[in-house]
Coordinates of C-alpha atoms and ligand atoms in Angstrom, one line a residue:
M1 CA 5.0 15.6 0.8
R2 CA 5.5 12.7 -2.1
I3 CA 3.7 10.2 -1.5
A4 CA 5.0 6.8 -3.1
I5 CA 2.9 3.9 -3.8
A6 CA 4.3 0.6 -4.2
E7 CA 3.5 -2.2 -5.9
D8 CA 3.8 -4.6 -2.9
Y9 CA 5.7 -5.2 0.6
D10 CA 8.5 -5.9 -2.1
E11 CA 8.9 -3.5 -3.5
L12 CA 7.8 -1.0 -1.0
S13 CA 11.0 -1.8 1.1
E14 CA 13.6 -1.9 -2.0
M15 CA 12.3 2.1 -1.8
A16 CA 12.2 2.4 1.6
A17 CA 16.4 0.4 2.4
H18 CA 17.6 2.2 -0.9
A19 CA 16.5 6.2 -0.1
T20 CA 18.0 5.2 3.8
A21 CA 21.1 4.9 2.4
E22 CA 21.2 7.4 -0.1
Y23 CA 21.3 9.6 3.3
I24 CA 23.2 7.4 5.0
N25 CA 25.6 7.8 2.1
N26 CA 25.1 11.2 1.4
N27 CA 25.6 12.3 5.2
P28 CA 27.2 10.2 7.1
E29 CA 28.2 11.1 11.8
T30 CA 24.7 12.1 11.1
L31 CA 21.2 10.7 13.8
I32 CA 19.4 8.5 11.9
C33 CA 16.6 6.7 14.0
L34 CA 14.6 3.9 12.8
A35 CA 10.9 1.8 13.9
A36 CA 10.8 -1.1 15.6
G37 CA 7.3 -2.2 13.7
D38 CA 6.1 -4.9 11.7
T39 CA 6.5 -3.2 8.6
P40 CA 10.3 -2.0 8.7
L41 CA 11.6 -5.5 8.7
G42 CA 12.2 -6.8 5.3
M43 CA 13.9 -2.4 4.4
L44 CA 15.9 -3.8 7.5
E45 CA 16.8 -6.9 6.3
I46 CA 17.7 -4.9 2.7
L47 CA 19.8 -2.5 4.6
V48 CA 21.6 -5.0 6.8
D49 CA 22.4 -6.9 3.1
M50 CA 23.3 -3.7 0.8
H51 CA 25.9 -3.0 4.2
R52 CA 27.0 -6.7 3.6
H53 CA 27.8 -5.2 0.1
K54 CA 29.1 -1.9 0.9
E55 CA 26.7 0.0 -0.9
V56 CA 26.4 1.9 2.5
D57 CA 28.3 2.4 5.4
L58 CA 25.8 1.7 8.8
S59 CA 28.4 2.7 11.0
T60 CA 29.0 5.9 10.2
V61 CA 25.8 7.3 11.9
Y62 CA 24.7 7.6 15.2
Y63 CA 20.7 5.5 16.1
A64 CA 18.5 6.5 18.8
G65 CA 15.5 4.2 19.4
L66 CA 13.0 5.7 18.7
D67 CA 10.5 4.3 21.3
E68 CA 9.8 1.4 24.2
W69 CA 7.1 -0.6 26.3
V70 CA 7.8 0.7 29.3
G71 CA 8.1 -2.9 31.8
L72 CA 10.0 -4.5 29.2
G73 CA 13.9 -5.2 28.7
P74 CA 16.2 -5.3 25.5
E75 CA 16.6 -8.9 26.0
D76 CA 11.8 -8.8 25.9
I77 CA 11.2 -10.4 23.1
G78 CA 9.0 -8.1 21.1
S79 CA 11.0 -5.1 23.6
C80 CA 12.4 -2.0 21.0
A81 CA 15.2 -3.2 22.1
K82 CA 15.5 -6.0 21.1
V83 CA 13.4 -5.8 17.7
M84 CA 16.5 -3.3 16.5
S85 CA 19.7 -5.6 18.1
D86 CA 18.4 -9.1 16.7
A87 CA 16.7 -7.3 13.0
F88 CA 19.7 -5.0 12.3
Y89 CA 22.2 -3.0 14.9
N90 CA 23.8 -6.9 15.2
P91 CA 23.7 -7.5 11.9
A92 CA 24.6 -5.1 10.5
G93 CA 27.2 -4.8 14.0
I94 CA 26.6 -1.2 14.8
P95 CA 29.1 -0.3 17.3
K96 CA 27.2 0.3 21.4
D97 CA 28.3 3.6 21.8
R98 CA 26.8 4.9 18.3
I99 CA 22.7 3.4 19.7
H100 CA 21.2 5.3 22.0
V101 CA 17.9 4.3 23.2
F102 CA 15.6 4.4 26.1
D103 CA 15.8 1.3 28.9
G104 CA 12.5 0.5 29.8
L105 CA 13.0 -1.8 33.1
D106 CA 14.6 1.7 34.2
K107 CA 11.9 3.2 36.6
D108 CA 13.8 7.0 36.1
I109 CA 11.0 7.2 33.0
D110 CA 11.8 11.1 33.2
K111 CA 15.7 10.6 33.2
Q112 CA 15.3 8.3 29.9
C113 CA 13.7 10.6 28.7
R114 CA 16.0 13.9 29.5
S115 CA 18.5 11.1 28.5
M116 CA 17.5 10.9 25.3
E117 CA 16.6 13.7 24.6
A118 CA 20.3 15.3 25.2
W119 CA 22.1 12.8 22.9
I120 CA 19.7 13.7 19.7
S121 CA 20.5 16.9 20.6
H122 CA 24.2 16.0 20.7
H123 CA 23.8 15.6 17.7
G124 CA 22.6 18.2 16.5
G125 CA 19.6 16.7 15.8
I126 CA 18.2 13.5 13.5
G127 CA 18.8 13.8 10.3
F128 CA 16.7 11.3 8.6
T129 CA 14.1 8.9 10.1
L130 CA 12.4 6.4 9.6
L131 CA 8.3 5.7 10.7
G132 CA 6.2 3.2 10.6
I133 CA 1.7 3.7 11.6
G134 CA -0.2 2.3 14.5
M135 CA -4.0 1.4 13.1
N136 CA -4.6 4.4 15.6
G137 CA -2.1 6.4 13.5
H138 CA 0.3 6.7 16.1
I139 CA 4.0 7.9 14.9
G140 CA 6.0 5.7 17.5
F141 CA 3.9 6.4 21.2
N142 CA 2.6 9.5 19.2
E143 CA -0.5 8.1 20.8
P144 CA -4.4 10.1 19.1
G145 CA -4.5 13.4 21.2
T146 CA -1.4 13.5 23.3
P147 CA -1.5 17.3 24.0
D148 CA 2.5 18.3 23.6
T149 CA 4.5 16.1 21.5
K150 CA 8.3 18.3 21.5
G151 CA 11.0 15.7 23.5
C152 CA 10.2 12.4 24.9
F153 CA 7.8 11.2 27.5
S154 CA 6.1 8.4 28.8
V155 CA 2.4 8.3 27.6
K156 CA -0.8 5.9 28.8
L157 CA -1.2 3.4 26.2
D158 CA -4.5 4.1 23.9
N159 CA -7.1 0.8 23.7
T160 CA -5.9 -0.6 19.9
T161 CA -1.4 0.0 20.9
K162 CA -2.1 -2.3 23.1
T163 CA -4.5 -5.2 21.2
V164 CA -1.9 -4.8 18.7
S165 CA 0.4 -5.5 20.8
A166 CA 0.1 -8.8 21.3
K167 CA 1.5 -9.5 17.8
Y168 CA 5.2 -9.1 18.9
F169 CA 4.5 -10.9 21.8
G170 CA 3.9 -14.2 21.1
K171 CA 2.1 -14.0 24.5
S172 CA -0.6 -11.2 25.6
R173 CA 1.8 -9.0 28.4
P174 CA 0.0 -6.1 30.3
V175 CA 1.5 -3.1 28.7
S176 CA -0.3 0.3 29.7
T177 CA 2.9 2.8 29.0
G178 CA 5.4 3.7 26.2
M179 CA 8.5 6.4 26.3
T180 CA 9.3 8.1 22.6
I181 CA 10.8 11.0 20.6
G182 CA 8.1 13.2 20.4
W183 CA 6.1 13.4 17.0
R184 CA 7.4 17.7 17.0
T185 CA 10.6 16.5 17.5
L186 CA 11.1 13.4 14.9
L187 CA 9.0 16.6 11.8
D188 CA 12.3 18.7 13.0
A189 CA 14.6 15.8 11.0
Q190 CA 15.8 16.7 7.9
T191 CA 14.3 13.7 6.2
G192 CA 11.5 12.0 6.9
I193 CA 9.7 8.4 6.1
I194 CA 6.8 6.7 6.9
M195 CA 5.9 3.5 5.7
A196 CA 2.6 0.9 5.9
S197 CA 2.0 -2.1 4.6
G198 CA -1.5 -4.2 4.2
E199 CA -5.6 -3.8 4.0
L200 CA -5.9 -3.6 7.5
K201 CA -3.8 0.3 7.1
A202 CA -5.7 1.9 4.3
P203 CA -7.7 3.7 6.2
I204 CA -5.2 5.4 8.7
V205 CA -3.6 5.8 6.1
K206 CA -6.4 7.7 4.4
A207 CA -7.0 9.9 7.3
A208 CA -3.2 10.5 7.9
V209 CA -3.2 11.9 4.3
E210 CA -6.3 13.5 3.7
E211 CA -7.1 15.3 7.3
Ligands
PGA301 P1 3.6 -2.4 12.8 O1 4.1 -1.5 13.9 O2 5.1 -1.7 11.6 O3 3.9 -3.8 13.3 O4 2.1 -2.7 11.9 C1 4.0 0.2 13.2 C2 3.1 0.9 14.5 O5 2.5 1.0 15.7 O6 3.7 2.2 14.1

């Protein structure tokens, strides 16, 4: 594990974008999993810009959505699918058949999870993942105390996650469950980056690194 400290958010975004582009350039055809929180938005913008300037070809790889709020669909503001389409997949022009995301509107959560597992396994596992960390230390929706994190599963959301969620929706939404790729499966990735930014995240980053 390597810890890199950036001067500010812009430098953090640059560092993460360049590391992601380098991985993709060296590993075309692999499966990439990018988190949809606020933290990666700057790095996604840089990555799309690098794609436009032909510094990386984002259409050579495949994508797996990290997680989703159960009850929110691809058109809902704040759904992980919409955030990623607006910030990344659409501006980069990624073909739809290269992207697989959880459908938060499907009542059959088990089917959604098995289908994501099949997509990951079809591509030989996740090559590279870019993750954030929640205020409670969650990665994706791997909430603290989730017992078995192999594969994909649904999770009852922790109170911190529910409170923080309002920032994505522009209004209060009664979310209670999430679907996610499990931490064990993410750890199997060849390379991974966890990004964190801002003073509010300092205590949880310290705890994650030291404890
Ligand atoms: P954030 O989310 O980037 O919006 O802070 C991080 C997370 O909850 O994983």
